[in-house]
mmCIF file with all atom_site columns, C-alpha atoms in Angstrom:
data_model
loop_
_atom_site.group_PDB
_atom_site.id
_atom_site.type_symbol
_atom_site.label_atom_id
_atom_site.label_alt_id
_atom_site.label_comp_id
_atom_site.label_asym_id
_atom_site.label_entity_id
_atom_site.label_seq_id
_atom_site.pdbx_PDB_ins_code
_atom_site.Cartn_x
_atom_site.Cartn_y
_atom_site.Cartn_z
_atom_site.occupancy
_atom_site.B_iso_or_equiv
_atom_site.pdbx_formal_charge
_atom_site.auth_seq_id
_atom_site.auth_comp_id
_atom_site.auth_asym_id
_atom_site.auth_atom_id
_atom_site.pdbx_PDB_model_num
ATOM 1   C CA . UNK J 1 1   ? 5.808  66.531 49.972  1.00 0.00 ? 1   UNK J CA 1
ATOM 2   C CA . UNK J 1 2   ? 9.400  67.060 48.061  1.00 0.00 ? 2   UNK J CA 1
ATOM 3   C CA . UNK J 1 3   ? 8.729  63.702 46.615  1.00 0.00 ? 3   UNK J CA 1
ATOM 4   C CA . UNK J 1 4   ? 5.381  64.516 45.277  1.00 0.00 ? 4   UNK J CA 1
ATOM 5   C CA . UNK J 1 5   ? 6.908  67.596 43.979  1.00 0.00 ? 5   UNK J CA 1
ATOM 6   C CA . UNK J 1 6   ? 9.568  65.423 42.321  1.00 0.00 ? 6   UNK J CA 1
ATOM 7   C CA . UNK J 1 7   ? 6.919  63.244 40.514  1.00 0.00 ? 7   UNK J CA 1
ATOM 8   C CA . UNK J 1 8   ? 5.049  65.854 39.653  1.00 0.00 ? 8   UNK J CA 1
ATOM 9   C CA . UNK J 1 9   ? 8.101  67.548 37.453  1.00 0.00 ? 9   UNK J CA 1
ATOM 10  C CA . UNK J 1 10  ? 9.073  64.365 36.056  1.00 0.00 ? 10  UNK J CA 1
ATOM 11  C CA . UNK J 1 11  ? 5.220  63.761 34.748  1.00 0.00 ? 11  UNK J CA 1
ATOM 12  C CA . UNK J 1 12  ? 5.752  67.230 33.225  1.00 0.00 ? 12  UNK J CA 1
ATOM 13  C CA . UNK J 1 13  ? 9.243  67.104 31.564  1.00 0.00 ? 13  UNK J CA 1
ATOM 14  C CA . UNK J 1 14  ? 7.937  63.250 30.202  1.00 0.00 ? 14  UNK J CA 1
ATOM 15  C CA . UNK J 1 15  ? 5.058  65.050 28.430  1.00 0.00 ? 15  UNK J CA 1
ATOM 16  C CA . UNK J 1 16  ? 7.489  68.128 27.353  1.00 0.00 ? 16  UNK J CA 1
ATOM 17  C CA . UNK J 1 17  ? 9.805  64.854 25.875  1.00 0.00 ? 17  UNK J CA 1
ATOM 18  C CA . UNK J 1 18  ? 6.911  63.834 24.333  1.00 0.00 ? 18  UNK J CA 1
ATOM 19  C CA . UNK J 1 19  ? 5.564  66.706 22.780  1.00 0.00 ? 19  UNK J CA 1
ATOM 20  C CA . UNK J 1 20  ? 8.812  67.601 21.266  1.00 0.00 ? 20  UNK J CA 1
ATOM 21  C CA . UNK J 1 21  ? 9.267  63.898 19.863  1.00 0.00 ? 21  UNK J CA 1
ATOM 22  C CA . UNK J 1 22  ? 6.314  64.518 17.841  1.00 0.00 ? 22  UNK J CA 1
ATOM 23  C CA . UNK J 1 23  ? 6.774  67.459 16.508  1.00 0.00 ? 23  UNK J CA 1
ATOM 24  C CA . UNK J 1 24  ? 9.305  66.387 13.700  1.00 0.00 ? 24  UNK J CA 1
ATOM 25  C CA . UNK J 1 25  ? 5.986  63.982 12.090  1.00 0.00 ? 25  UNK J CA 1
ATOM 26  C CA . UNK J 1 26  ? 3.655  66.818 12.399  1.00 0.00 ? 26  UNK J CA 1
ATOM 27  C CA . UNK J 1 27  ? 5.960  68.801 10.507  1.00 0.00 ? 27  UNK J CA 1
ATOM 28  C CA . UNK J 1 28  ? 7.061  66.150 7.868   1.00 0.00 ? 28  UNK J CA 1
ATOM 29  C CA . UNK J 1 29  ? 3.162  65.082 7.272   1.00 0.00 ? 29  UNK J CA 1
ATOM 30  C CA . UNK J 1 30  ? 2.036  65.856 3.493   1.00 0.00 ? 30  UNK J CA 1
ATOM 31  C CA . UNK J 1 31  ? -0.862 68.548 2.990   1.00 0.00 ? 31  UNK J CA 1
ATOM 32  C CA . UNK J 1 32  ? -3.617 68.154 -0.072  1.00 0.00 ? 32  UNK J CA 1
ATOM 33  C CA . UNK J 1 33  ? -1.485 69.217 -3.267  1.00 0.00 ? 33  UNK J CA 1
ATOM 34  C CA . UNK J 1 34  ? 1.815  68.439 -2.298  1.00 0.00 ? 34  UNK J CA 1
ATOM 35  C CA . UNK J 1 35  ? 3.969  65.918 -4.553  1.00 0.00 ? 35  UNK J CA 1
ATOM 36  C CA . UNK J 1 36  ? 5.089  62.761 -2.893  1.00 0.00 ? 36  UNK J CA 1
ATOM 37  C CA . UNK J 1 37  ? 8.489  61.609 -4.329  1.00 0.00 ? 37  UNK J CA 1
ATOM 38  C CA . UNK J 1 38  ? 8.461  58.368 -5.767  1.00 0.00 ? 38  UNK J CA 1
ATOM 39  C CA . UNK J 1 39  ? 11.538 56.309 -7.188  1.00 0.00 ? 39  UNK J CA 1
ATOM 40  C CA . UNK J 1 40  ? 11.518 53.326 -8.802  1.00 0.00 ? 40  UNK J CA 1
ATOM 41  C CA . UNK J 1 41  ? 13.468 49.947 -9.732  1.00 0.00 ? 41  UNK J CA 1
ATOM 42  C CA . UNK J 1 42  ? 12.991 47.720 -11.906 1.00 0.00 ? 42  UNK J CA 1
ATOM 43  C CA . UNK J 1 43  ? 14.621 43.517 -12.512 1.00 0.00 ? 43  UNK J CA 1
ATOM 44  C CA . UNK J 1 44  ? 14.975 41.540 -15.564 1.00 0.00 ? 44  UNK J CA 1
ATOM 45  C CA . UNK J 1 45  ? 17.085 38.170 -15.636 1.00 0.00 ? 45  UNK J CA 1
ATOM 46  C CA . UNK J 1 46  ? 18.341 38.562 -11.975 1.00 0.00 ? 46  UNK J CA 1
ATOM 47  C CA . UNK J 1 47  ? 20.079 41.964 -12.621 1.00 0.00 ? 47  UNK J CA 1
ATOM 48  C CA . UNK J 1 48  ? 18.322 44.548 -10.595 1.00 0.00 ? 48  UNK J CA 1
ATOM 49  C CA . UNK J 1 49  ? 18.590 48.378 -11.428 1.00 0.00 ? 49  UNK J CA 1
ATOM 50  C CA . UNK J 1 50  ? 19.404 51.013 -8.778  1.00 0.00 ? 50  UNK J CA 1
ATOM 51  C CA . UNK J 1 51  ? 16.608 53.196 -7.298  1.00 0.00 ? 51  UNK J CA 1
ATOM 52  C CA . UNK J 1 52  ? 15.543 56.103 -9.731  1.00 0.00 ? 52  UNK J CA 1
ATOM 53  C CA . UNK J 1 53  ? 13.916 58.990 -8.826  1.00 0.00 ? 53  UNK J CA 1
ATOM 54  C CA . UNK J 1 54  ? 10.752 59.504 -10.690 1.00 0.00 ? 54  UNK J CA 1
ATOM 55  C CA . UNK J 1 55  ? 10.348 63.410 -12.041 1.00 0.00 ? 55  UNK J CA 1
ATOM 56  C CA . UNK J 1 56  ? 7.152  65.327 -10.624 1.00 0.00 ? 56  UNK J CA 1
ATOM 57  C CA . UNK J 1 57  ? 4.952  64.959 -12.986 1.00 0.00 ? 57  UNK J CA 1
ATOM 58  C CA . UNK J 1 58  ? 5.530  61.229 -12.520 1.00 0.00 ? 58  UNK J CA 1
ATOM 59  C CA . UNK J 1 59  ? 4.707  61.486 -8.767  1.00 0.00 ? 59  UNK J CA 1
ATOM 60  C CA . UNK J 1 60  ? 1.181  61.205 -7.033  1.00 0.00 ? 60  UNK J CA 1
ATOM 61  C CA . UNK J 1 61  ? 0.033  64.198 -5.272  1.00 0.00 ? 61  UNK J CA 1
ATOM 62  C CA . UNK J 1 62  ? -1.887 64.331 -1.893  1.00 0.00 ? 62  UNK J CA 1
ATOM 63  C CA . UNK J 1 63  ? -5.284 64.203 -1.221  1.00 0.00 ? 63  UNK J CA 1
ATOM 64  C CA . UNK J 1 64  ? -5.605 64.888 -5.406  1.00 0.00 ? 64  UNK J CA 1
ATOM 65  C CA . UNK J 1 65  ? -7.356 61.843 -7.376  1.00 0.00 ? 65  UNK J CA 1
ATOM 66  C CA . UNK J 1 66  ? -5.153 61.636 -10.845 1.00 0.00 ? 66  UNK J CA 1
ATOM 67  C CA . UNK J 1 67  ? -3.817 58.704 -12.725 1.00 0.00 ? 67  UNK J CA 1
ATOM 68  C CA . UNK J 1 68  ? -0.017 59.219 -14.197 1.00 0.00 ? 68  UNK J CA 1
ATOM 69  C CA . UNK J 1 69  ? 1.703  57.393 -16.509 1.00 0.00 ? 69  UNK J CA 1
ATOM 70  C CA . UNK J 1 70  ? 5.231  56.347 -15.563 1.00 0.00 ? 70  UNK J CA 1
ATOM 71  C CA . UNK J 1 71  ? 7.383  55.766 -18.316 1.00 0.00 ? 71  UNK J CA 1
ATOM 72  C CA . UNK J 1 72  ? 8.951  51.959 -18.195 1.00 0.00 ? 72  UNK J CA 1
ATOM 73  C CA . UNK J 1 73  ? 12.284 51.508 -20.302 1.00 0.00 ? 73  UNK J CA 1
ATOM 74  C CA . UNK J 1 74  ? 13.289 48.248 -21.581 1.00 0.00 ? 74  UNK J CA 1
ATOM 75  C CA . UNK J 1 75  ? 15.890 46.315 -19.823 1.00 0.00 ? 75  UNK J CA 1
ATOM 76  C CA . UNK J 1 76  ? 19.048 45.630 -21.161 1.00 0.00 ? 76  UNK J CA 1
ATOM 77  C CA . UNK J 1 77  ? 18.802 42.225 -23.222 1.00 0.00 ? 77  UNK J CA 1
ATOM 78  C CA . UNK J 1 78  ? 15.313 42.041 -23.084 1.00 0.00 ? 78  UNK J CA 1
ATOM 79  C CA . UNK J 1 79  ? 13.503 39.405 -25.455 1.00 0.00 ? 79  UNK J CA 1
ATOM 80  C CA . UNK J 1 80  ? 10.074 38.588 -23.506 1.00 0.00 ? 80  UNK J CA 1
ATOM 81  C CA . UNK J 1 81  ? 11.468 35.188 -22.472 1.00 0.00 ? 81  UNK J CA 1
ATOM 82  C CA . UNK J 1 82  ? 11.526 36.263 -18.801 1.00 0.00 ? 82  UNK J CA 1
ATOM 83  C CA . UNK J 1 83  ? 9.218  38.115 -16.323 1.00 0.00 ? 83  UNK J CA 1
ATOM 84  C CA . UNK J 1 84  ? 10.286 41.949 -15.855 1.00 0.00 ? 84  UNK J CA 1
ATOM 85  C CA . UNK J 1 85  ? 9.124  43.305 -12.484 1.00 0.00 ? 85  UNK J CA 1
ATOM 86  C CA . UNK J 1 86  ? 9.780  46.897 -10.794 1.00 0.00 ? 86  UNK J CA 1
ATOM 87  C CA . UNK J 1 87  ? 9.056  47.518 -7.770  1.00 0.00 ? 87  UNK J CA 1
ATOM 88  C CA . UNK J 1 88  ? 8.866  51.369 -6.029  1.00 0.00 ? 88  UNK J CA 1
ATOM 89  C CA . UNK J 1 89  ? 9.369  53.431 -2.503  1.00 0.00 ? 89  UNK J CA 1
ATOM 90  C CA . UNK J 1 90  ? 6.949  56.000 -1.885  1.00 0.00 ? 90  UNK J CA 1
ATOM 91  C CA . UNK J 1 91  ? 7.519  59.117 0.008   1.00 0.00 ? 91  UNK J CA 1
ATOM 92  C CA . UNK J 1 92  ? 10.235 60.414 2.351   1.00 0.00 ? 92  UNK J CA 1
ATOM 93  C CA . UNK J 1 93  ? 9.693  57.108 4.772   1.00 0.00 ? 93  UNK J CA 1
ATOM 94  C CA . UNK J 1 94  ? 10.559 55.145 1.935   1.00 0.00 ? 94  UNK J CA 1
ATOM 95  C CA . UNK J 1 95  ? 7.819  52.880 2.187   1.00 0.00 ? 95  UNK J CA 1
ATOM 96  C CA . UNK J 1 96  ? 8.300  49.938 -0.635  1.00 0.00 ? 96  UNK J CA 1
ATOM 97  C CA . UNK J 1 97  ? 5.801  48.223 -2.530  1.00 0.00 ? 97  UNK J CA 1
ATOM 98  C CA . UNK J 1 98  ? 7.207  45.182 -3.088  1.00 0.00 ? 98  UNK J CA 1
ATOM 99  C CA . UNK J 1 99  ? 7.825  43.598 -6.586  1.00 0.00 ? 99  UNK J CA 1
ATOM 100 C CA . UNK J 1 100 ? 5.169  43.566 -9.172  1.00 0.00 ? 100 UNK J CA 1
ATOM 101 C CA . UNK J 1 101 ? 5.122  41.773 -12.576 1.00 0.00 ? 101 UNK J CA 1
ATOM 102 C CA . UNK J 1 102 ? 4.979  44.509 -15.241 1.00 0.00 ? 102 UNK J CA 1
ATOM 103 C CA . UNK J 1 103 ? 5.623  41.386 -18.291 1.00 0.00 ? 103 UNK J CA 1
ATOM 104 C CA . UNK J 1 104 ? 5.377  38.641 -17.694 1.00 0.00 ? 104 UNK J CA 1
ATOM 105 C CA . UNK J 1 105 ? 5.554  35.363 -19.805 1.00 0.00 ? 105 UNK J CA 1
ATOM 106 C CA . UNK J 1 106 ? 2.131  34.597 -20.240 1.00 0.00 ? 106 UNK J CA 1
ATOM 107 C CA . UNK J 1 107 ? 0.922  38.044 -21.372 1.00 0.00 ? 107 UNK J CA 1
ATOM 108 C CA . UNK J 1 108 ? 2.510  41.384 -23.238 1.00 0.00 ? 108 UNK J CA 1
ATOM 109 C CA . UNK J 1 109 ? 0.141  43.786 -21.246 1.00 0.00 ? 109 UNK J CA 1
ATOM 110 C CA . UNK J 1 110 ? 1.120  46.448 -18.339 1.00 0.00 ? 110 UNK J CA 1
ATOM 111 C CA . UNK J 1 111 ? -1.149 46.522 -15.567 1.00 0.00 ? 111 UNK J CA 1
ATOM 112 C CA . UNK J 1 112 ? -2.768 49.401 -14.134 1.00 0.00 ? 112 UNK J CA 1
ATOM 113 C CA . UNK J 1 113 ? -1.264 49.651 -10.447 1.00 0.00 ? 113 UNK J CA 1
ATOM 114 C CA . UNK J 1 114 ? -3.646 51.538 -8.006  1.00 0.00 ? 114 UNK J CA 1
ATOM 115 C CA . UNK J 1 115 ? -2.014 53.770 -4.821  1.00 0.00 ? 115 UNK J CA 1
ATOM 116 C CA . UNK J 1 116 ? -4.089 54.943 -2.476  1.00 0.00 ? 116 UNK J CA 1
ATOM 117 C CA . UNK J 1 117 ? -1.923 57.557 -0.069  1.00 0.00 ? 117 UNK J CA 1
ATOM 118 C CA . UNK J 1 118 ? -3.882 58.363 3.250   1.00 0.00 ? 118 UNK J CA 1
ATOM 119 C CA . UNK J 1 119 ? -3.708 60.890 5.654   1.00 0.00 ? 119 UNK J CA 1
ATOM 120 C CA . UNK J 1 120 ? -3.949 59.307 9.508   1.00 0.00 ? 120 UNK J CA 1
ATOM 121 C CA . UNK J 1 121 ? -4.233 61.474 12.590  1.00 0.00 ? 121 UNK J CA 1
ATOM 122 C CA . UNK J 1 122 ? -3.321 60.137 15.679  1.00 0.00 ? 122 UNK J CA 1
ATOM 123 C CA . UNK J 1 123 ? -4.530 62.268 18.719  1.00 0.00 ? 123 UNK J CA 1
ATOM 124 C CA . UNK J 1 124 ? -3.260 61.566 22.374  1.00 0.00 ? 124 UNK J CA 1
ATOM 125 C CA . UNK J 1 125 ? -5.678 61.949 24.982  1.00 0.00 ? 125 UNK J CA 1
#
């Protein structure tokens, strides 16, 4: 009976753990309008820049559909012999899209990069 008892405490206190564990991501999730910081980097001739944050009206915003235009110095040196590629980490997980050609040698246009954020709820049963 005591060890039943036992179990039965432990089964609680693991789903106590557990409930507290997840609170933190709850709390950190983004909510429709809120600004999701953005930084970027960029790499010309094998010199890389260091990670710049990007202002706010640079930065997507949740759940909103808008384009922004994020402004693209030239690098140091730069004569359009060699690719230039930036790369960027979205959000406060620092998730990084890896490196994408902004110039490259065979043509003078800037793409048009497309980020779709999405919101996924995970429900325990």
């Amino acid at each position: 009976m005591m060890a039943a008892e036992g179990r039965k405490r432990r089964r609680i206190a693991s789903w106590v753990l557990l409930l507290l564990l997840s609170l933190p991501s709850i709390c950190v999730a983004y909510r429709p309008g809120d600004i999701v910081p953005m930084s970027k980097k960029g790499q010309y001739h094998s010199s890389r820049t260091l990670w710049q944050d990007m202002i706010a009206k640079h930065c997507p915003i949740f759940g909103v559909n808008r384009e922004v235009l994020v402004p693209i110095a030239k690098p140091t040196g730069y004569t359009g012999a060699d690719p230039y590629k930036i790369s960027f980490q979205v959000g406060r997980e620092k998730f990084q899209i890896p490196w994408l050609f902004v110039i490259n040698r065979k043509s003078s246009e800037v793409p048009m990069i497309d980020v779709h954020l999405v919101r996924i709820v995970l429900l325990l049963i």
